[in-house]
Coordinates of C-alpha atoms in Angstrom, one line a residue:
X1 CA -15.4 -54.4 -48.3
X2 CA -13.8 -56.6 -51.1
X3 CA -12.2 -59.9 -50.3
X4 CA -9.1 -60.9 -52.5
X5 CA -8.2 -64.2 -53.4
X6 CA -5.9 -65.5 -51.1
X7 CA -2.7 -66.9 -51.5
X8 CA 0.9 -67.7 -49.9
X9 CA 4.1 -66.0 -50.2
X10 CA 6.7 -62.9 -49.2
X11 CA 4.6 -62.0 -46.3
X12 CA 4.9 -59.1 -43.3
X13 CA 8.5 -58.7 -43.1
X14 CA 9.1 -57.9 -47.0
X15 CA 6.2 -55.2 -46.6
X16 CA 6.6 -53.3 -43.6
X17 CA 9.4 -51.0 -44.0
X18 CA 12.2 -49.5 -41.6
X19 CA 12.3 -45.9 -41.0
X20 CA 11.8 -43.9 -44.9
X21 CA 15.8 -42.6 -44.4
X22 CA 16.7 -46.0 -44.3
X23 CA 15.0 -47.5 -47.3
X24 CA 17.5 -46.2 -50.5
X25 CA 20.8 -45.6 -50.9
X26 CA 21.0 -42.7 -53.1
X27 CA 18.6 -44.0 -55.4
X28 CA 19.3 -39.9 -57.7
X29 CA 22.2 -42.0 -59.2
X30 CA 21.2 -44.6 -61.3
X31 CA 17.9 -43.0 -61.9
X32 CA 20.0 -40.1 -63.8
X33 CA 22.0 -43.1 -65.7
X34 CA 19.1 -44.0 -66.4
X35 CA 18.1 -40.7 -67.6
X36 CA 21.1 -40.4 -70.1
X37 CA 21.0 -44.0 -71.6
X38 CA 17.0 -43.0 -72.7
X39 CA 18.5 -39.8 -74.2
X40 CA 21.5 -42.1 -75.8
X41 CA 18.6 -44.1 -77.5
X42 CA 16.6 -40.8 -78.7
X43 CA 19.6 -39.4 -80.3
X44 CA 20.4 -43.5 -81.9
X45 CA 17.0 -43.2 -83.3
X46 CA 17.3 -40.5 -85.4
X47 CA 19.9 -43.1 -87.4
X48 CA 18.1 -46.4 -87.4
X49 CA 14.9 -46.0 -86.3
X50 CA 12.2 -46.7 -88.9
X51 CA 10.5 -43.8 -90.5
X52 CA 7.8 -44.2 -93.2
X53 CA 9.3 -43.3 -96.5
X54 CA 7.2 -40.3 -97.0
X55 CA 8.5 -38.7 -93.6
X56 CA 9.5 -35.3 -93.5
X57 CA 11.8 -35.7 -91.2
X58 CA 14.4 -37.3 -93.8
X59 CA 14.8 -34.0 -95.2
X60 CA 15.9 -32.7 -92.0
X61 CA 20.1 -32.3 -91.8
X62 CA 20.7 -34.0 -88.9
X63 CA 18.5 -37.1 -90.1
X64 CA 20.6 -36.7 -93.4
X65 CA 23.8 -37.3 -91.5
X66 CA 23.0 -40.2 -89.3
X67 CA 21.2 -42.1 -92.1
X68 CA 23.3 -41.3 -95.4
X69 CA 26.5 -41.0 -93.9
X70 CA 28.7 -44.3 -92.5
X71 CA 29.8 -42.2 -89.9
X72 CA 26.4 -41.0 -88.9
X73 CA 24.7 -44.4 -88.7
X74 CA 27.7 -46.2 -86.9
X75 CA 27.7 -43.1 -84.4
X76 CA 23.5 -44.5 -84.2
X77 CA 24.3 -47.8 -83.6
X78 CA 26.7 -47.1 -80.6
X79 CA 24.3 -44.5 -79.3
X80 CA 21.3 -47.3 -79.4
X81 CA 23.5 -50.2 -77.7
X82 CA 25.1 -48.4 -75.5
X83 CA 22.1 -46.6 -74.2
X84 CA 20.2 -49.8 -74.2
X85 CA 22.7 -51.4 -71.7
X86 CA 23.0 -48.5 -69.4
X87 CA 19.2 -49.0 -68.7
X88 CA 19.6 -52.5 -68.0
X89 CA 22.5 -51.3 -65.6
X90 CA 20.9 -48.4 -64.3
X91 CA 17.5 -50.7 -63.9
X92 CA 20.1 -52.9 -61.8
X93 CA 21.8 -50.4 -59.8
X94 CA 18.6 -48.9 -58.9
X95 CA 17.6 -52.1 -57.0
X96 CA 20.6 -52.8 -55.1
X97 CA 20.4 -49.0 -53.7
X98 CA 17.1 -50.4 -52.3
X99 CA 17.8 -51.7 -48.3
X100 CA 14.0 -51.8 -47.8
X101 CA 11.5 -52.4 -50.1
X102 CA 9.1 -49.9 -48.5
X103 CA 7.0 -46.5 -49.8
X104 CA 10.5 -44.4 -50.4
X105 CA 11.6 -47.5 -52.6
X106 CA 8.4 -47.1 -54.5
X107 CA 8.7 -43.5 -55.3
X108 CA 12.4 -44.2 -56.3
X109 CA 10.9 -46.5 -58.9
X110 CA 8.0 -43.9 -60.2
X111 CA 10.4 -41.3 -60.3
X112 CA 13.0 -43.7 -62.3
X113 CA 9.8 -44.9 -64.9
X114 CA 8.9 -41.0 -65.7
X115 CA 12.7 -40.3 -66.4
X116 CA 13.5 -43.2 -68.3
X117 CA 10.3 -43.8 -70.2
X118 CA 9.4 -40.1 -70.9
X119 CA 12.6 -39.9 -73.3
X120 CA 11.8 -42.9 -74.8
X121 CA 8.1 -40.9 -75.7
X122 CA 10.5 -39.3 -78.7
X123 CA 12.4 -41.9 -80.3
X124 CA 11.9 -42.6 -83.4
X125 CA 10.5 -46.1 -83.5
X126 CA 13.2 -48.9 -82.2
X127 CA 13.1 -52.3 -82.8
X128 CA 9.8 -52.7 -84.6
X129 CA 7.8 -50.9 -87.3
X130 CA 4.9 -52.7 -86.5
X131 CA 3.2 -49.4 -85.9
X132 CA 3.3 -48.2 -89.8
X133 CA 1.6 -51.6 -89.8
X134 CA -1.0 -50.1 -87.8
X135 CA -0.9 -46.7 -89.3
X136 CA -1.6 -49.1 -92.5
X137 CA -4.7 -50.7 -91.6
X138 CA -6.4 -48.0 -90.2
X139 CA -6.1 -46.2 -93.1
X140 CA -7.8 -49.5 -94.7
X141 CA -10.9 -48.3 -92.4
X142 CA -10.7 -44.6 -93.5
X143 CA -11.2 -46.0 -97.1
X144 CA -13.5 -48.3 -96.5
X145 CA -12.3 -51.4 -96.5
X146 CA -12.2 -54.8 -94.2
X147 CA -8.9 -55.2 -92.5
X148 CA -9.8 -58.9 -92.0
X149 CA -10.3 -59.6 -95.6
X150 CA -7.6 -57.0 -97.0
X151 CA -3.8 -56.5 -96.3
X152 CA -2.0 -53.2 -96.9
X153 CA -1.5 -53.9 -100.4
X154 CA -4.9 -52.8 -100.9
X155 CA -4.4 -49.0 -100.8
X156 CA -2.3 -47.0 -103.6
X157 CA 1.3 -46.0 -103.1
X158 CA 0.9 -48.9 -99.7
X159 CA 4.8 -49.1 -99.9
X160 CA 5.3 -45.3 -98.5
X161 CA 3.6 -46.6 -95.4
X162 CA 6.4 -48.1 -93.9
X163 CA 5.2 -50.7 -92.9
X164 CA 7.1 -54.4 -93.2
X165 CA 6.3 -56.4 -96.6
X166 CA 4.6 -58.7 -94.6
X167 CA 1.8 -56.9 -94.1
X168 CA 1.0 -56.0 -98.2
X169 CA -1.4 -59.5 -97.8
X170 CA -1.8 -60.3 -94.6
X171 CA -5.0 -59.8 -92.9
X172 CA -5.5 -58.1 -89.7
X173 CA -5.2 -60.3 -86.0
X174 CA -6.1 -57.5 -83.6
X175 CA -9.3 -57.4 -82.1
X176 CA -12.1 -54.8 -82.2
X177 CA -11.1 -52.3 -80.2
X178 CA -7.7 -51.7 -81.6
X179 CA -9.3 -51.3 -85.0
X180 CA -11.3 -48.6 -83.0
X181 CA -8.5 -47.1 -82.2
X182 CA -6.2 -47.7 -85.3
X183 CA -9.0 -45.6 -87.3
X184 CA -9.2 -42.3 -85.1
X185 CA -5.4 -42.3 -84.9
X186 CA -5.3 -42.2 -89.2
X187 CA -8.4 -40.4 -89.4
X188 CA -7.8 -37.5 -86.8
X189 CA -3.8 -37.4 -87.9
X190 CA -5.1 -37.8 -92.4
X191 CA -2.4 -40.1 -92.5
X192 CA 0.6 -38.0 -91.3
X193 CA 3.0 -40.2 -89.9
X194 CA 4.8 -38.6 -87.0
X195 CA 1.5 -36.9 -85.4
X196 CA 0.1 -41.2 -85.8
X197 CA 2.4 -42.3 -84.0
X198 CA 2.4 -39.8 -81.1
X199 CA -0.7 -41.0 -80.8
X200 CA 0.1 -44.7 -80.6
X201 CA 2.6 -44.1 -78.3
X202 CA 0.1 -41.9 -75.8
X203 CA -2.4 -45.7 -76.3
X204 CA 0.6 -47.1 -75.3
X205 CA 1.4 -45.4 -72.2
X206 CA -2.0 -45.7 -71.2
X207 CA -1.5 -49.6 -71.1
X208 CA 1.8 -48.7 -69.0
X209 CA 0.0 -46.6 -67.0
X210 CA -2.2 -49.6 -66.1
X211 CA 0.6 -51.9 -65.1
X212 CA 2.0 -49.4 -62.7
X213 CA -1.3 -49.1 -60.9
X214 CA -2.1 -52.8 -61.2
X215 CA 1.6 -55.0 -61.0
X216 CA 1.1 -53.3 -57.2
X217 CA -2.0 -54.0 -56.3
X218 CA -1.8 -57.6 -57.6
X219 CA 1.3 -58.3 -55.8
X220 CA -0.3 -57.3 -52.4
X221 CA -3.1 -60.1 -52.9
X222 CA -0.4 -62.4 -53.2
X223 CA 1.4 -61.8 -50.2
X224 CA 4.2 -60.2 -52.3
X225 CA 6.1 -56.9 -52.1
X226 CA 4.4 -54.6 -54.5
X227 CA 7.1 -52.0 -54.4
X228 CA 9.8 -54.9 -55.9
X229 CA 7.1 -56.3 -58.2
X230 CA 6.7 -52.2 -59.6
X231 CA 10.2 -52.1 -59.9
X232 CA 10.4 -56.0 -61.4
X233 CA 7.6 -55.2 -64.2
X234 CA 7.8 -51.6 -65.0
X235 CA 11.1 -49.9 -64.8
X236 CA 12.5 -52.9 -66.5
X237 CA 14.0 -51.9 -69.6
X238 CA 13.0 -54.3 -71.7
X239 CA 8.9 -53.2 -70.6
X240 CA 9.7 -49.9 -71.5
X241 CA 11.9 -50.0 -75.1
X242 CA 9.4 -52.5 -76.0
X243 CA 6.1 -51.0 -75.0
X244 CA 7.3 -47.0 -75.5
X245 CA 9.8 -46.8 -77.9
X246 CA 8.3 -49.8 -80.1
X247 CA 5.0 -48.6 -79.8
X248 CA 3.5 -51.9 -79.4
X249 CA -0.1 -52.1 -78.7
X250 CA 0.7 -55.0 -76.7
X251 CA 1.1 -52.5 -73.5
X252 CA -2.7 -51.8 -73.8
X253 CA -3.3 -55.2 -74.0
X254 CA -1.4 -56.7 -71.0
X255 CA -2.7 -53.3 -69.0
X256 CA -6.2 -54.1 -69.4
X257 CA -5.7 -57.6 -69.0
X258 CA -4.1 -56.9 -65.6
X259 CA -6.5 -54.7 -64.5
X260 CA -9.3 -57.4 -65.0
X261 CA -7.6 -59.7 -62.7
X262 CA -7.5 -57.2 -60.3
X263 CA -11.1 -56.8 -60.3
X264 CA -11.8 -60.4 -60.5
X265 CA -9.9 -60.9 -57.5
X266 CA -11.0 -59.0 -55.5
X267 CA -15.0 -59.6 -56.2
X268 CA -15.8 -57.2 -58.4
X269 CA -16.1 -60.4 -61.2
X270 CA -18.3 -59.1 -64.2
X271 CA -16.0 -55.5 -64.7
X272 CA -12.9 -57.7 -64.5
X273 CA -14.5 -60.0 -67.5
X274 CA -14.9 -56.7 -69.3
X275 CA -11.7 -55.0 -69.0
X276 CA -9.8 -58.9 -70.0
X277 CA -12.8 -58.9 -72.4
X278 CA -11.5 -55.3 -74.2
X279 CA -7.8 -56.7 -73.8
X280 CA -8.9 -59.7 -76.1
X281 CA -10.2 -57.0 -78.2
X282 CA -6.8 -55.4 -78.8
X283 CA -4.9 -59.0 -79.2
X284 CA -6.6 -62.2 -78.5
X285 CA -4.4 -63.8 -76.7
X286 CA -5.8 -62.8 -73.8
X287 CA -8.7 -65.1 -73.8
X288 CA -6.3 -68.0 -72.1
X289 CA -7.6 -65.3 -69.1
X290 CA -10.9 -66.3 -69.3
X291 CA -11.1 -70.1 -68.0
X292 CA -8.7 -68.7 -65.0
X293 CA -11.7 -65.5 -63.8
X294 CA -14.1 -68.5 -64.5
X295 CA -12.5 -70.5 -61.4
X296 CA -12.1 -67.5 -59.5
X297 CA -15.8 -66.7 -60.0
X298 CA -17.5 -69.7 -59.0
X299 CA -15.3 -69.7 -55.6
X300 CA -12.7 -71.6 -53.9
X301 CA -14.7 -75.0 -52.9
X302 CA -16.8 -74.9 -55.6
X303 CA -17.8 -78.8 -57.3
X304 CA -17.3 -79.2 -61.2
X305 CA -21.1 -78.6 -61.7
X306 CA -20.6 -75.1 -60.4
X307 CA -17.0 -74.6 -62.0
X308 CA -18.7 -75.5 -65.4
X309 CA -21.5 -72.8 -65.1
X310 CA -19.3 -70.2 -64.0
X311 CA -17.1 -71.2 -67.1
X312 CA -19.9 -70.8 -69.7
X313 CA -21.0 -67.6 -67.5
X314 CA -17.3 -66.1 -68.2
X315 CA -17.3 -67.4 -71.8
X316 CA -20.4 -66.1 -72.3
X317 CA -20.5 -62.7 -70.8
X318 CA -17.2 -62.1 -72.9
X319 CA -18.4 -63.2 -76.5
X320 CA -21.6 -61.1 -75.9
X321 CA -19.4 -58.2 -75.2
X322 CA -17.4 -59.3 -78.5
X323 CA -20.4 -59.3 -80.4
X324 CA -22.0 -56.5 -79.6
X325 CA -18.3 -54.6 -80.7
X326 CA -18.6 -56.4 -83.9
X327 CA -21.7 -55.0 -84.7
X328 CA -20.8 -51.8 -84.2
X329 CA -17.7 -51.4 -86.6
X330 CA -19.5 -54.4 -88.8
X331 CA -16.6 -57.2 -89.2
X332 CA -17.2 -59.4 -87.1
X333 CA -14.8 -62.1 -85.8
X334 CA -12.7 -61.7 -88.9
X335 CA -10.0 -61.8 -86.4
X336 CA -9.8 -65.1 -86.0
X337 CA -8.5 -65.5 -89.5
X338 CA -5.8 -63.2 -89.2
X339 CA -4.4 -64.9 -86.2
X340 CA -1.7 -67.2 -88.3
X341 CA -0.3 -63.8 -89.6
X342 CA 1.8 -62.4 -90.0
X343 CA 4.8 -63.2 -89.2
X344 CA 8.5 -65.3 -89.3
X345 CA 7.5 -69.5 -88.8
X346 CA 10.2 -69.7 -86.0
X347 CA 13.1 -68.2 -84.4
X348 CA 16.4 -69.7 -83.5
X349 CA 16.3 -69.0 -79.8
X350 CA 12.9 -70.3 -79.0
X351 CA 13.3 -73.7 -77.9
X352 CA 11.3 -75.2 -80.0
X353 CA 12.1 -73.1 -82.9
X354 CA 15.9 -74.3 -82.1
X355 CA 14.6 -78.1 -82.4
X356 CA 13.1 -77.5 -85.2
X357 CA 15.7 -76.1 -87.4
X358 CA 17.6 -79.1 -86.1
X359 CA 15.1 -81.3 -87.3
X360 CA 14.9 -80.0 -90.5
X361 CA 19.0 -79.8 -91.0
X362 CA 19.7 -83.0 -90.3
X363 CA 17.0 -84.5 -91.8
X364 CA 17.8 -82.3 -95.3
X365 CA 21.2 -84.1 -94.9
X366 CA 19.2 -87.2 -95.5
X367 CA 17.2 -86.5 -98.6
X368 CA 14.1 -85.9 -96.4
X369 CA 11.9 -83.3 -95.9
X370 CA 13.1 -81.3 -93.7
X371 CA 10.8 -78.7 -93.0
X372 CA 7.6 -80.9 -93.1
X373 CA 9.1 -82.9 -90.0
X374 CA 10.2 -79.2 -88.8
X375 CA 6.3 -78.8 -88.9
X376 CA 5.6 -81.5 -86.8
X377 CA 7.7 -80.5 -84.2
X378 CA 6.4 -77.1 -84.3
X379 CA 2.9 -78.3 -84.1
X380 CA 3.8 -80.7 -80.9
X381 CA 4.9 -77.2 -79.4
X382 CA 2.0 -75.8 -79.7
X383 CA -0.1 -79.2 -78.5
X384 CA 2.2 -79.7 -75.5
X385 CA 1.4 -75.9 -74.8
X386 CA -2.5 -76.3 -75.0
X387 CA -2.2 -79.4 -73.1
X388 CA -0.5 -77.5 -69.8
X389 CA -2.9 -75.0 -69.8
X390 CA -5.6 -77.4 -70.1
X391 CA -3.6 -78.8 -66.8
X392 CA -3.3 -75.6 -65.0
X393 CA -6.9 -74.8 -65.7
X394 CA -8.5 -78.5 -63.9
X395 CA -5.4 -79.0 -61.5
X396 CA -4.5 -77.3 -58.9
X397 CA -4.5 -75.0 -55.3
X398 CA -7.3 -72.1 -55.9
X399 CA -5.2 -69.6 -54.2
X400 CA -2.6 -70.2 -56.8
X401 CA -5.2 -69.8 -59.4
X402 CA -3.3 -66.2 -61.0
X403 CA -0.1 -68.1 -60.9
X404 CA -1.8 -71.1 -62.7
X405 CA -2.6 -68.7 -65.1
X406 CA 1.0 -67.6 -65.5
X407 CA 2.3 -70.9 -65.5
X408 CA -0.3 -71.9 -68.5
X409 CA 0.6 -68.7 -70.4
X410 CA 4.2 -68.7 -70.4
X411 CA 3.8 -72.1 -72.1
X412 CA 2.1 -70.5 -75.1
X413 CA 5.1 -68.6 -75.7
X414 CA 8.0 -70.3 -74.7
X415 CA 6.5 -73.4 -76.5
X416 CA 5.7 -71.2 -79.4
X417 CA 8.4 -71.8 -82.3
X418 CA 8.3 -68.2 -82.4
X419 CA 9.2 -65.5 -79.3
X420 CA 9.6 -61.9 -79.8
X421 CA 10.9 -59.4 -76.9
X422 CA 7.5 -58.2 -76.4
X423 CA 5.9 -62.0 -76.0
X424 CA 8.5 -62.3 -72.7
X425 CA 7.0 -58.8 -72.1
X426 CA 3.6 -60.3 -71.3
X427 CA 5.2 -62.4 -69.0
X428 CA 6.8 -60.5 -66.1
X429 CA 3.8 -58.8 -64.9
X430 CA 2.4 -61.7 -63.8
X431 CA 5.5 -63.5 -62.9
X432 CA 6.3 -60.5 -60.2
X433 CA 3.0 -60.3 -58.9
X434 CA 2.9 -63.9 -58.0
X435 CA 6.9 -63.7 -57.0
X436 CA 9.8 -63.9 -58.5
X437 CA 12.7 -65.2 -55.7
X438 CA 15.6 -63.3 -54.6
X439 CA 17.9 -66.8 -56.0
X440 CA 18.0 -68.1 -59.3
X441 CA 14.8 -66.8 -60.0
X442 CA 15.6 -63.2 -60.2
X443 CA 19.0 -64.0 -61.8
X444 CA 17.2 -65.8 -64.5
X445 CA 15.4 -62.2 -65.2
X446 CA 18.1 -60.8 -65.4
X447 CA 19.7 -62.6 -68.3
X448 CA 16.7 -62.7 -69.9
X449 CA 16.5 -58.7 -70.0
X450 CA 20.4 -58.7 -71.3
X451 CA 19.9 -60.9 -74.1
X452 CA 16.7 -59.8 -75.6
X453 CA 17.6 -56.1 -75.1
X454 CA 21.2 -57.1 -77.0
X455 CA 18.9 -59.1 -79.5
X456 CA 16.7 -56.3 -79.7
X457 CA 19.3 -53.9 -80.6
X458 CA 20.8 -55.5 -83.4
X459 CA 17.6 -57.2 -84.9
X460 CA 15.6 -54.4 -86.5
X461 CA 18.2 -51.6 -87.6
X462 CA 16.9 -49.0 -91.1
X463 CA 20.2 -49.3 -92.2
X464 CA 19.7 -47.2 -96.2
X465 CA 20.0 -50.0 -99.2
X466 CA 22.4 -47.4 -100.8
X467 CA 24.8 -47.9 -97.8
X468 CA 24.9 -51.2 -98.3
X469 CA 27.7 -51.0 -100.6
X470 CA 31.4 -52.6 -100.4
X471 CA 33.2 -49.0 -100.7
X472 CA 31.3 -48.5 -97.3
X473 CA 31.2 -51.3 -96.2
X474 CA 28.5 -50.9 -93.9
X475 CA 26.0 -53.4 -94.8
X476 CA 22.9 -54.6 -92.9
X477 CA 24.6 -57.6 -91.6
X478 CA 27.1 -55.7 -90.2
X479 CA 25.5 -53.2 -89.0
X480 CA 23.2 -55.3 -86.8
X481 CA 26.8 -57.1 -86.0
X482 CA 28.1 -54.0 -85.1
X483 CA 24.9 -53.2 -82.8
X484 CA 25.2 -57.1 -80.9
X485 CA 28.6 -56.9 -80.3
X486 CA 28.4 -53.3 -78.8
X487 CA 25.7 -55.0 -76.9
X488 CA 27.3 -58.3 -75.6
X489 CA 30.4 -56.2 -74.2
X490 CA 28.6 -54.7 -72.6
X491 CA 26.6 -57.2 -71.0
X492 CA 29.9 -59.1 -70.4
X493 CA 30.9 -56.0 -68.6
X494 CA 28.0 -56.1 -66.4
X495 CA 28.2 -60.0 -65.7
X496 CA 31.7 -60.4 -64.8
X497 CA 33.5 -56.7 -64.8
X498 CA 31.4 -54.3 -63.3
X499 CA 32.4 -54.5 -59.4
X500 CA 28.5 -53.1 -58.5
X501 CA 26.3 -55.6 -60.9
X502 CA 28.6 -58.6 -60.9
X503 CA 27.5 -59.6 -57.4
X504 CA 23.9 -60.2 -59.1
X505 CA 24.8 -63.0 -61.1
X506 CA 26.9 -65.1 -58.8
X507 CA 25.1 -67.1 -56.3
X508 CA 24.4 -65.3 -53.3
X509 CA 26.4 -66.0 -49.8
X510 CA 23.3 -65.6 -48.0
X511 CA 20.1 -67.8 -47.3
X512 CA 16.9 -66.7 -49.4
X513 CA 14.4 -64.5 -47.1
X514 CA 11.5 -63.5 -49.6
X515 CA 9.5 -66.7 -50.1
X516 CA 6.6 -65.7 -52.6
X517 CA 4.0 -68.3 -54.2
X518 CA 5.9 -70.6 -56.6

């Protein structure tokens, strides 16, 4: 019999349930709003989703229309904001129709996760072309050369990839087994776009797949209510656009990383170093794991002698798994040069992107420069994040070891300068498994799903250069204007209009029941 780590929080009363009649409210309704804001977004896609140039599909009329007309891609636009926001709403709805977060709340949430994600299987790729990226360097491995010493640019007619420019030089920052995978998809598919990134998307929904099984059982170590943490995590829709319909491999990672905590939580120690270990080996990030299974390991009074072997047994265990996977396809740790690309320096929402720019601004203004002090303060980011996970890791309760962990990794990225949608992605798993309150808490997830969904709806639009013109009128700029505003309305509906969702971002009447770890 396995023993999980223990740990505080929601306890008996958030996980028994009243009578199964009892426990929704007609959850068929939001689920099928839902249902038609996915369909919205597959529809959208066909305007301003990213296709690789070589694509049949833009010879196909309907593509013609929504991507050469004005008409046709504002009619996109609309479709993708608009559907984008009914999620959030639906995803909203669906959890006030829950009165009891028991088994008939739980199969309200699968059902809603197959009907809104299995549209979202056929979009054209949203928000992100990172996955030409990918299509890219596995055809690198087909040809025969290192994706840690070559970018893109390496192959002939690269550009009819589709893939972003910065990619032409950049070297490769995914691990071994995403290579792995990268080359089967190109080599089994010779390159054809569409059929590649089916293919992605079925890796991807595998690493979804993995959250829904794990968010659960994670969630019931803690003490907290796995139905609400499945319902938190994946039917949110910023985990699904992100992870489905961007066809980020970051939904592998994150699964296998969650299913390695599992395992190392519950005794089972050296599989759950080797399932974190292969999630290092589709992004590195991961590895921040590591020190956390390490404690977890050596056991809950154990002295820093025995905390320090257990360490170098976790550390160890992995890099011999990461070795022996070098060996196999040959390049090594290459990785670990590719892990400063690609991508922008910083972003003006991250908070310490936003300091920066200031810094570098006002220091401009001055006859300084700017962007070597921006530098600085970028690089204090990233200290002041190492140095909180180095606190989390030698500080603290061992039964709130996994939300140590998640303390330490959401300083990564929210003291990166840089945070995309899918970054805050990695996040919420492990935030709902270790609780998210029913107060400010919860309310803070839910701005955080408006805003990047509207940010993610008007950031990455394939908008044709040739539309760009001032007859038209429908340049980039305004397109992705278009796409925001479309988006904020809506969210301004939500927050102060709608006379259902309203009530969730005012401050409740009622005292706060659920009382997970904090």
């Amino acid at each position: 019999m396995t023993a999980p780590v223990p740990a505080t929080g929601e306890m008996a009363a958030s996980v028994i349930p009243e009578p199964a009649a009892a426990e929704v409210d007609n959850a068929r309704s939001p689920i099928l709003a839902g249902l038609v804001g996915s369909v919205l977004m597959v529809f959208g896609s066909l305007g301003v989703g990213w296709l690789a140039p070589v694509s049949e599909l833009r010879r196909v009329p309907i593509f013609i229309w929504m991507r050469t007309e004005a008409i046709g891609v504002a009619l996109a636009i609309v479709l993708v904001a608009v559907g984008g926001m009914l999620l959030v709403r639906s995803w909203l709805r669906l959890g006030q129709r829950v009165r009891v977060w028991g088994p008939a709340a739980r199969k309200a949430t699968l059902q809603a996760i197959a009907a809104w994600g299995l549209p979202l299987m056929f979009t054209v790729p949203l928000f992100s072309r990172d996955v030409y990226a990918y299509i890219g360097q596995g055809r690198l491995m087909v040809e025969g050369f290192n994706p840690y010493e070559n970018g893109i640019s390496a192959l002939s007619n690269y550009f009819q990839l589709g893939a972003d420019k910065q990619w032409t030089e950049a070297p490769v920052p995914y691990g071994q087994l995403f290579l792995w995978i990268e080359q089967f998809v190109v080599w089994s598919t010779n390159v054809q776009p569409e059929a590649s990134v089916m293919l992605f998307r079925l890796v991807a929904l595998f690493g979804v797949v993995l959250c829904v099984i794990y968010v659960p059982k994670l969630a019931e170590l803690h003490g907290v209510n796995p139905h609400r943490a499945l319902w938190l995590t994946a039917a949110n829709p910023l985990f699904l656009t992100n992870f489905i319909a961007s066809v980020h491999n970051d939904a592998l990672m994150i699964g296998l990383a969650l299913a390695g905590l599992y395992y190392a939580a519950t005794r089972r120690v050296v599989l759950g170093i080797v399932l974190v270990t292969l999630s290092i080996a589709v992004k590195p990030i991961t590895i921040v794991f590591l020190p956390f299974i390490g404690l977890i390991w050596a056991g809950k009074n154990a002295g820093w002698p025995r905390k320090f072997l257990f360490w170098g047994l976790t550390g160890g265990l992995s890099l011999a798994i990461l070795y022996g996977l070098s060996l196999v396809n040959g390049f090594g740790f290459g990785w670990i040069n590719g892990l400063s690309a690609p991508g922008s320096l910083f972003i003006w929402y991250a908070p310490v992107g936003l300091v920066g720019l200031m810094v570098a601004s006002v220091s401009n203004a001055f006859g300084l420069d700017g962007w070597t002090l921006a530098d600085w303060v970028f690089d204090a980011g990233k200290l002041l994040a190492v140095g909180i996970v180095a606190f989390q890791i030698f500080r603290g309760e061992h039964e709130r070891l996994i939300r140590r962990l998640t303390l330490g990794f959401a300083a990564i990225v929210v003291l990166a300068p840089m945070i995309q949608a899918w970054y805050v992605v990695w996040l919420i798993p492990l935030f709902a498994v270790t609780g998210i309150r029913n107060d400010w808490q919860v309310k803070a997830l839910y701005f955080i799903v408006s805003f990047f969904m509207i940010y993610a709806i008007s950031d990455q639009l394939e908008v044709f250069p040739y539309l760009q013109t001032e007859d038209l009128g429908l340049a980039l700029v305004l397109a992705r204007f278009a796409a925001a505003i479309t988006g904020l309305l809506f969210a301004m509906y939500l927050i102060f209009m709608d006379p259902d969702t309203k009530r969730l971002f005012r401050k409740p009447a009622e005292p706060v029941t659920e009382r997970p770890v904090i």
